[in-house]
Amino acid sequence: MAEQVLIRQGAEARVYKTTMPDGRVAVAKQRFSKSYRHPDLDAKLTRGRLNQEARSLKRCKEHGICVPEVIRVDKSSATLFIEFIHGPTLKEWIVANGNPDQENELMATVGRILHQMHSFDVIHGDLTTSNMILDSSNQLVLIDFGLSQISSSAEDKAVDLYVLERAFISTHPNSERLFATVLEAYSVSEAARLILRRLEDVRQRGRKRDMSG
Ligand SMILES: Nc1ncnc2c1ncn2[C@@H]1O[C@H](COP(=O)(O)OP(=O)(O)O)[C@@H](O)[C@H]1O
Ligand SMILES: [Mg+2]
């Protein structure tokens, strides 16, 4: 067994850096069971997320979106082996970066990539600046598709963007300008403009929810 280094202990999965038998550096994302869930439901959820994560990664790759390559899906241990991406997360990059032009350019890239991803109906489900990595050739790589789904609904796509907006607000102070640049670059088709109008509704519902506590 190759050496495994724990990168992150999450609520649903442990993420390790490991080496495959052929020497490739990989990430092993192992989902574990949650004792508060009924064992059958738990196994079903775990299996579903493992499969969906692998499926969405492959679908994105087929359409030319930068995502880690799927190396192996091990159902018996609920582990997904994917290519290791070297580089900071977008969150780390934003915190460390002081160049507004570079920042703007990167935000436009985020918007373009999300527009492309939504155009073939992948909903990421957990868009945050921690779920994007800037690789060594400065490509933006999307990760963490465990909550993803395939849907053509404008509502689902608007909610996907809303999740990212909330993540920006809570993670990066004074990030309104950054997220506005994301949306501007996203809005390059009639379908996208419809989704942005939908985003307005989603925001309003969010505000109502906040007010009613
Ligand atoms: N392919 C990868 N290459 C490099 N680091 C990764 C990769 N996948 C995940 N990570 C690192 O592990 C962290 C957690 O992985 P993630 O898939 O987002 O699981 P979680 O559901 O716990 O958020 C990421 O924020 C990132 O730092
Ligand atoms: Mg994550």
Short mmCIF file of C-alpha atoms and ligand atoms in Angstrom, two decimals:
data_model
loop_
_atom_site.label_atom_id
_atom_site.label_comp_id
_atom_site.label_asym_id
_atom_site.label_seq_id
_atom_site.Cartn_x
_atom_site.Cartn_y
_atom_site.Cartn_z
CA MET A 1 0.00 0.00 0.00
CA ALA A 2 1.38 3.38 -1.00
CA GLU A 3 1.86 6.09 1.57
CA GLN A 4 -1.21 8.22 2.07
CA VAL A 5 -1.18 11.74 3.42
CA LEU A 6 -4.44 13.09 4.76
CA ILE A 7 -5.20 16.43 3.09
CA ARG A 8 -8.62 17.02 4.48
CA GLN A 9 -11.03 15.41 6.85
CA GLY A 10 -14.46 16.53 5.74
CA ALA A 11 -17.94 15.79 7.02
CA GLU A 12 -18.56 13.08 4.43
CA ALA A 13 -15.15 12.14 3.09
CA ARG A 14 -11.45 11.94 3.83
CA VAL A 15 -9.19 13.25 1.10
CA TYR A 16 -5.69 11.76 0.82
CA LYS A 17 -2.74 12.46 -1.40
CA THR A 18 -1.43 9.12 -2.60
CA THR A 19 0.59 7.41 -5.33
CA MET A 20 -0.94 4.95 -7.76
CA PRO A 21 0.84 1.65 -8.60
CA ASP A 22 2.03 3.24 -11.87
CA GLY A 23 3.62 6.12 -9.96
CA ARG A 24 1.02 8.74 -10.70
CA VAL A 25 0.29 11.16 -7.90
CA ALA A 26 -3.39 11.04 -7.10
CA VAL A 27 -6.05 12.14 -4.69
CA ALA A 28 -8.08 9.43 -2.99
CA LYS A 29 -11.45 10.67 -1.80
CA GLN A 30 -12.94 8.12 0.54
CA ARG A 31 -16.49 8.53 1.72
CA PHE A 32 -17.33 7.07 5.10
CA SER A 33 -20.62 6.14 6.68
CA LYS A 34 -22.49 8.47 8.95
CA SER A 35 -23.71 6.70 12.03
CA TYR A 36 -26.80 8.90 12.43
CA ARG A 37 -28.16 7.75 9.08
CA HIS A 38 -29.95 4.48 8.54
CA PRO A 39 -27.34 2.04 7.16
CA ASP A 40 -29.30 1.33 3.96
CA LEU A 41 -29.95 4.98 3.23
CA ASP A 42 -26.35 5.75 4.10
CA ALA A 43 -24.96 3.17 1.69
CA LYS A 44 -27.28 4.43 -1.01
CA LEU A 45 -26.27 8.07 -0.52
CA THR A 46 -22.58 7.22 -0.42
CA ARG A 47 -22.79 5.14 -3.58
CA GLY A 48 -24.88 7.80 -5.30
CA ARG A 49 -22.41 10.58 -4.56
CA LEU A 50 -19.41 8.50 -5.54
CA ASN A 51 -21.01 7.62 -8.88
CA GLN A 52 -22.29 11.11 -9.54
CA GLU A 53 -18.92 12.67 -8.78
CA ALA A 54 -17.20 10.32 -11.25
CA ARG A 55 -19.91 10.82 -13.87
CA SER A 56 -19.85 14.62 -13.72
CA LEU A 57 -16.04 14.72 -13.83
CA LYS A 58 -16.10 12.59 -16.98
CA ARG A 59 -18.85 14.66 -18.57
CA CYS A 60 -16.93 17.90 -17.90
CA LYS A 61 -13.72 16.38 -19.26
CA GLU A 62 -15.52 15.27 -22.45
CA HIS A 63 -16.70 18.83 -22.98
CA GLY A 64 -13.27 20.33 -22.48
CA ILE A 65 -13.68 21.74 -18.97
CA CYS A 66 -10.56 21.42 -16.83
CA VAL A 67 -11.24 18.87 -14.09
CA PRO A 68 -9.06 16.16 -12.55
CA GLU A 69 -8.98 12.97 -14.57
CA VAL A 70 -10.81 10.04 -12.99
CA ILE A 71 -8.26 7.28 -12.43
CA ARG A 72 -10.32 4.67 -10.62
CA VAL A 73 -13.66 4.24 -8.87
CA ASP A 74 -13.44 1.69 -6.07
CA LYS A 75 -16.99 0.90 -5.06
CA SER A 76 -16.10 -1.54 -2.29
CA SER A 77 -14.27 1.15 -0.29
CA ALA A 78 -16.34 4.06 -1.68
CA THR A 79 -13.13 5.67 -2.90
CA LEU A 80 -12.61 7.86 -5.92
CA PHE A 81 -9.06 8.12 -7.25
CA ILE A 82 -8.45 11.26 -9.30
CA GLU A 83 -5.49 13.12 -10.70
CA PHE A 84 -3.70 15.34 -8.17
CA ILE A 85 -3.75 19.01 -9.20
CA HIS A 86 -0.78 21.05 -8.00
CA GLY A 87 -1.54 24.61 -7.03
CA PRO A 88 -3.48 26.86 -4.66
CA THR A 89 -7.26 26.85 -4.39
CA LEU A 90 -8.93 29.97 -5.79
CA LYS A 91 -9.62 30.97 -2.19
CA GLU A 92 -5.93 30.82 -1.28
CA TRP A 93 -5.04 32.63 -4.49
CA ILE A 94 -7.48 35.50 -3.88
CA VAL A 95 -6.30 35.92 -0.30
CA ALA A 96 -2.64 36.06 -1.39
CA ASN A 97 -3.08 38.05 -4.59
CA GLY A 98 -2.95 41.84 -4.66
CA ASN A 99 -3.25 42.47 -8.38
CA PRO A 100 -6.78 43.68 -9.32
CA ASP A 101 -6.23 43.18 -13.07
CA GLN A 102 -5.16 39.57 -12.62
CA GLU A 103 -8.04 39.06 -10.23
CA ASN A 104 -10.55 40.43 -12.72
CA GLU A 105 -9.18 38.28 -15.49
CA LEU A 106 -9.47 35.18 -13.35
CA MET A 107 -13.04 36.02 -12.29
CA ALA A 108 -13.98 36.36 -15.96
CA THR A 109 -12.49 32.92 -16.53
CA VAL A 110 -14.63 31.52 -13.70
CA GLY A 111 -17.74 33.02 -15.33
CA ARG A 112 -16.89 31.62 -18.76
CA ILE A 113 -16.20 28.14 -17.39
CA LEU A 114 -19.44 28.05 -15.40
CA HIS A 115 -21.39 29.18 -18.46
CA GLN A 116 -19.80 26.39 -20.45
CA MET A 117 -20.46 23.80 -17.72
CA HIS A 118 -24.12 24.83 -17.44
CA SER A 119 -24.52 24.73 -21.22
CA PHE A 120 -24.18 20.95 -21.06
CA ASP A 121 -26.36 20.73 -17.96
CA VAL A 122 -23.85 19.92 -15.23
CA ILE A 123 -24.90 21.56 -11.96
CA HIS A 124 -21.90 21.55 -9.63
CA GLY A 125 -23.92 21.72 -6.43
CA ASP A 126 -21.18 23.11 -4.16
CA LEU A 127 -19.49 26.01 -5.94
CA THR A 128 -17.04 27.74 -3.60
CA THR A 129 -13.61 29.27 -4.06
CA SER A 130 -12.18 26.22 -2.23
CA ASN A 131 -13.54 23.92 -4.92
CA MET A 132 -11.44 25.50 -7.67
CA ILE A 133 -7.68 25.01 -8.03
CA LEU A 134 -5.24 27.06 -10.10
CA ASP A 135 -2.86 24.53 -11.57
CA SER A 136 0.80 25.02 -12.47
CA SER A 137 -0.07 26.36 -15.93
CA ASN A 138 -2.57 28.78 -14.38
CA GLN A 139 -5.60 26.87 -15.60
CA LEU A 140 -8.66 26.97 -13.40
CA VAL A 141 -9.60 23.42 -12.43
CA LEU A 142 -13.01 22.61 -10.91
CA ILE A 143 -13.13 19.92 -8.20
CA ASP A 144 -15.55 18.40 -5.68
CA PHE A 145 -18.53 17.22 -7.76
CA GLY A 146 -19.97 15.05 -4.97
CA LEU A 147 -23.19 17.08 -4.85
CA SER A 148 -23.47 17.56 -8.59
CA GLN A 149 -26.40 16.65 -10.80
CA ILE A 150 -27.40 16.76 -14.43
CA SER A 151 -30.22 19.23 -15.02
CA SER A 152 -31.34 21.59 -17.76
CA SER A 153 -33.44 23.71 -15.39
CA ALA A 154 -32.70 27.44 -15.22
CA GLU A 155 -33.67 27.36 -11.54
CA ASP A 156 -31.00 24.73 -10.73
CA LYS A 157 -28.37 26.72 -12.61
CA ALA A 158 -29.41 29.95 -10.85
CA VAL A 159 -29.13 28.21 -7.46
CA ASP A 160 -25.67 26.95 -8.46
CA LEU A 161 -24.60 30.58 -9.02
CA TYR A 162 -26.32 31.69 -5.82
CA VAL A 163 -24.31 29.16 -3.81
CA LEU A 164 -21.12 30.64 -5.27
CA GLU A 165 -22.31 34.18 -4.54
CA ARG A 166 -22.94 33.30 -0.89
CA ALA A 167 -19.53 31.64 -0.73
CA PHE A 168 -17.87 34.79 -2.08
CA ILE A 169 -19.70 37.00 0.41
CA SER A 170 -18.82 34.82 3.39
CA THR A 171 -15.21 34.07 2.39
CA HIS A 172 -13.94 37.22 0.71
CA PRO A 173 -14.67 40.66 2.19
CA ASN A 174 -15.71 43.33 -0.34
CA SER A 175 -16.03 40.77 -3.08
CA GLU A 176 -19.11 42.26 -4.78
CA ARG A 177 -16.96 43.50 -7.64
CA LEU A 178 -15.33 40.09 -8.05
CA PHE A 179 -18.62 38.25 -8.26
CA ALA A 180 -20.08 40.89 -10.59
CA THR A 181 -17.22 40.13 -12.99
CA VAL A 182 -18.04 36.40 -12.76
CA LEU A 183 -21.66 37.08 -13.72
CA GLU A 184 -20.74 39.47 -16.50
CA ALA A 185 -18.56 36.82 -18.15
CA TYR A 186 -21.27 34.21 -17.54
CA SER A 187 -23.89 36.28 -19.32
CA VAL A 188 -22.96 35.53 -22.92
CA SER A 189 -26.11 33.82 -24.19
CA GLU A 190 -29.85 34.31 -24.08
CA ALA A 191 -30.12 31.21 -21.87
CA ALA A 192 -27.58 32.70 -19.48
CA ARG A 193 -29.47 35.98 -19.23
CA LEU A 194 -32.60 34.03 -18.35
CA ILE A 195 -30.65 32.22 -15.61
CA LEU A 196 -29.44 35.57 -14.23
CA ARG A 197 -33.02 36.83 -14.05
CA ARG A 198 -33.83 33.65 -12.20
CA LEU A 199 -30.92 34.39 -9.86
CA GLU A 200 -32.75 37.58 -8.85
CA ASP A 201 -35.71 35.45 -7.67
CA VAL A 202 -33.42 33.07 -5.83
CA ARG A 203 -31.76 36.01 -4.04
CA GLN A 204 -35.15 37.41 -3.04
CA ARG A 205 -36.20 34.11 -1.57
CA GLY A 206 -32.89 34.00 0.26
CA ARG A 207 -33.47 37.46 1.74
CA LYS A 208 -36.98 36.50 2.87
CA ARG A 209 -35.59 33.39 4.50
CA ASP A 210 -32.94 35.46 6.28
CA MET A 211 -35.54 37.91 7.61
CA SER A 212 -37.82 35.21 8.95
CA GLY A 213 -34.75 33.76 10.72
N1 LIG B 1 -7.63 16.61 -7.44
C1 LIG B 1 -7.13 17.30 -6.42
N2 LIG B 1 -5.86 17.76 -6.45
C2 LIG B 1 -5.36 18.46 -5.42
N3 LIG B 1 -6.03 18.74 -4.29
C3 LIG B 1 -7.29 18.31 -4.19
C4 LIG B 1 -7.92 17.57 -5.24
N4 LIG B 1 -9.17 17.25 -4.85
C5 LIG B 1 -9.32 17.78 -3.63
N5 LIG B 1 -8.21 18.43 -3.22
C6 LIG B 1 -7.99 19.14 -1.95
O1 LIG B 1 -8.79 18.54 -0.95
C7 LIG B 1 -9.79 19.46 -0.48
C8 LIG B 1 -11.08 18.71 -0.22
O2 LIG B 1 -11.50 18.01 -1.38
P1 LIG B 1 -12.99 18.10 -1.89
O3 LIG B 1 -13.15 17.23 -3.08
O4 LIG B 1 -13.33 19.53 -2.07
O5 LIG B 1 -13.81 17.43 -0.71
P2 LIG B 1 -14.79 18.04 0.41
O6 LIG B 1 -16.11 17.47 0.07
O7 LIG B 1 -14.24 17.53 1.70
O8 LIG B 1 -14.76 19.53 0.31
C9 LIG B 1 -9.88 20.53 -1.57
O9 LIG B 1 -10.34 21.77 -1.10
C10 LIG B 1 -8.45 20.59 -2.07
O10 LIG B 1 -7.66 21.38 -1.20
MG MG B 2 -14.65 20.88 -1.24
#
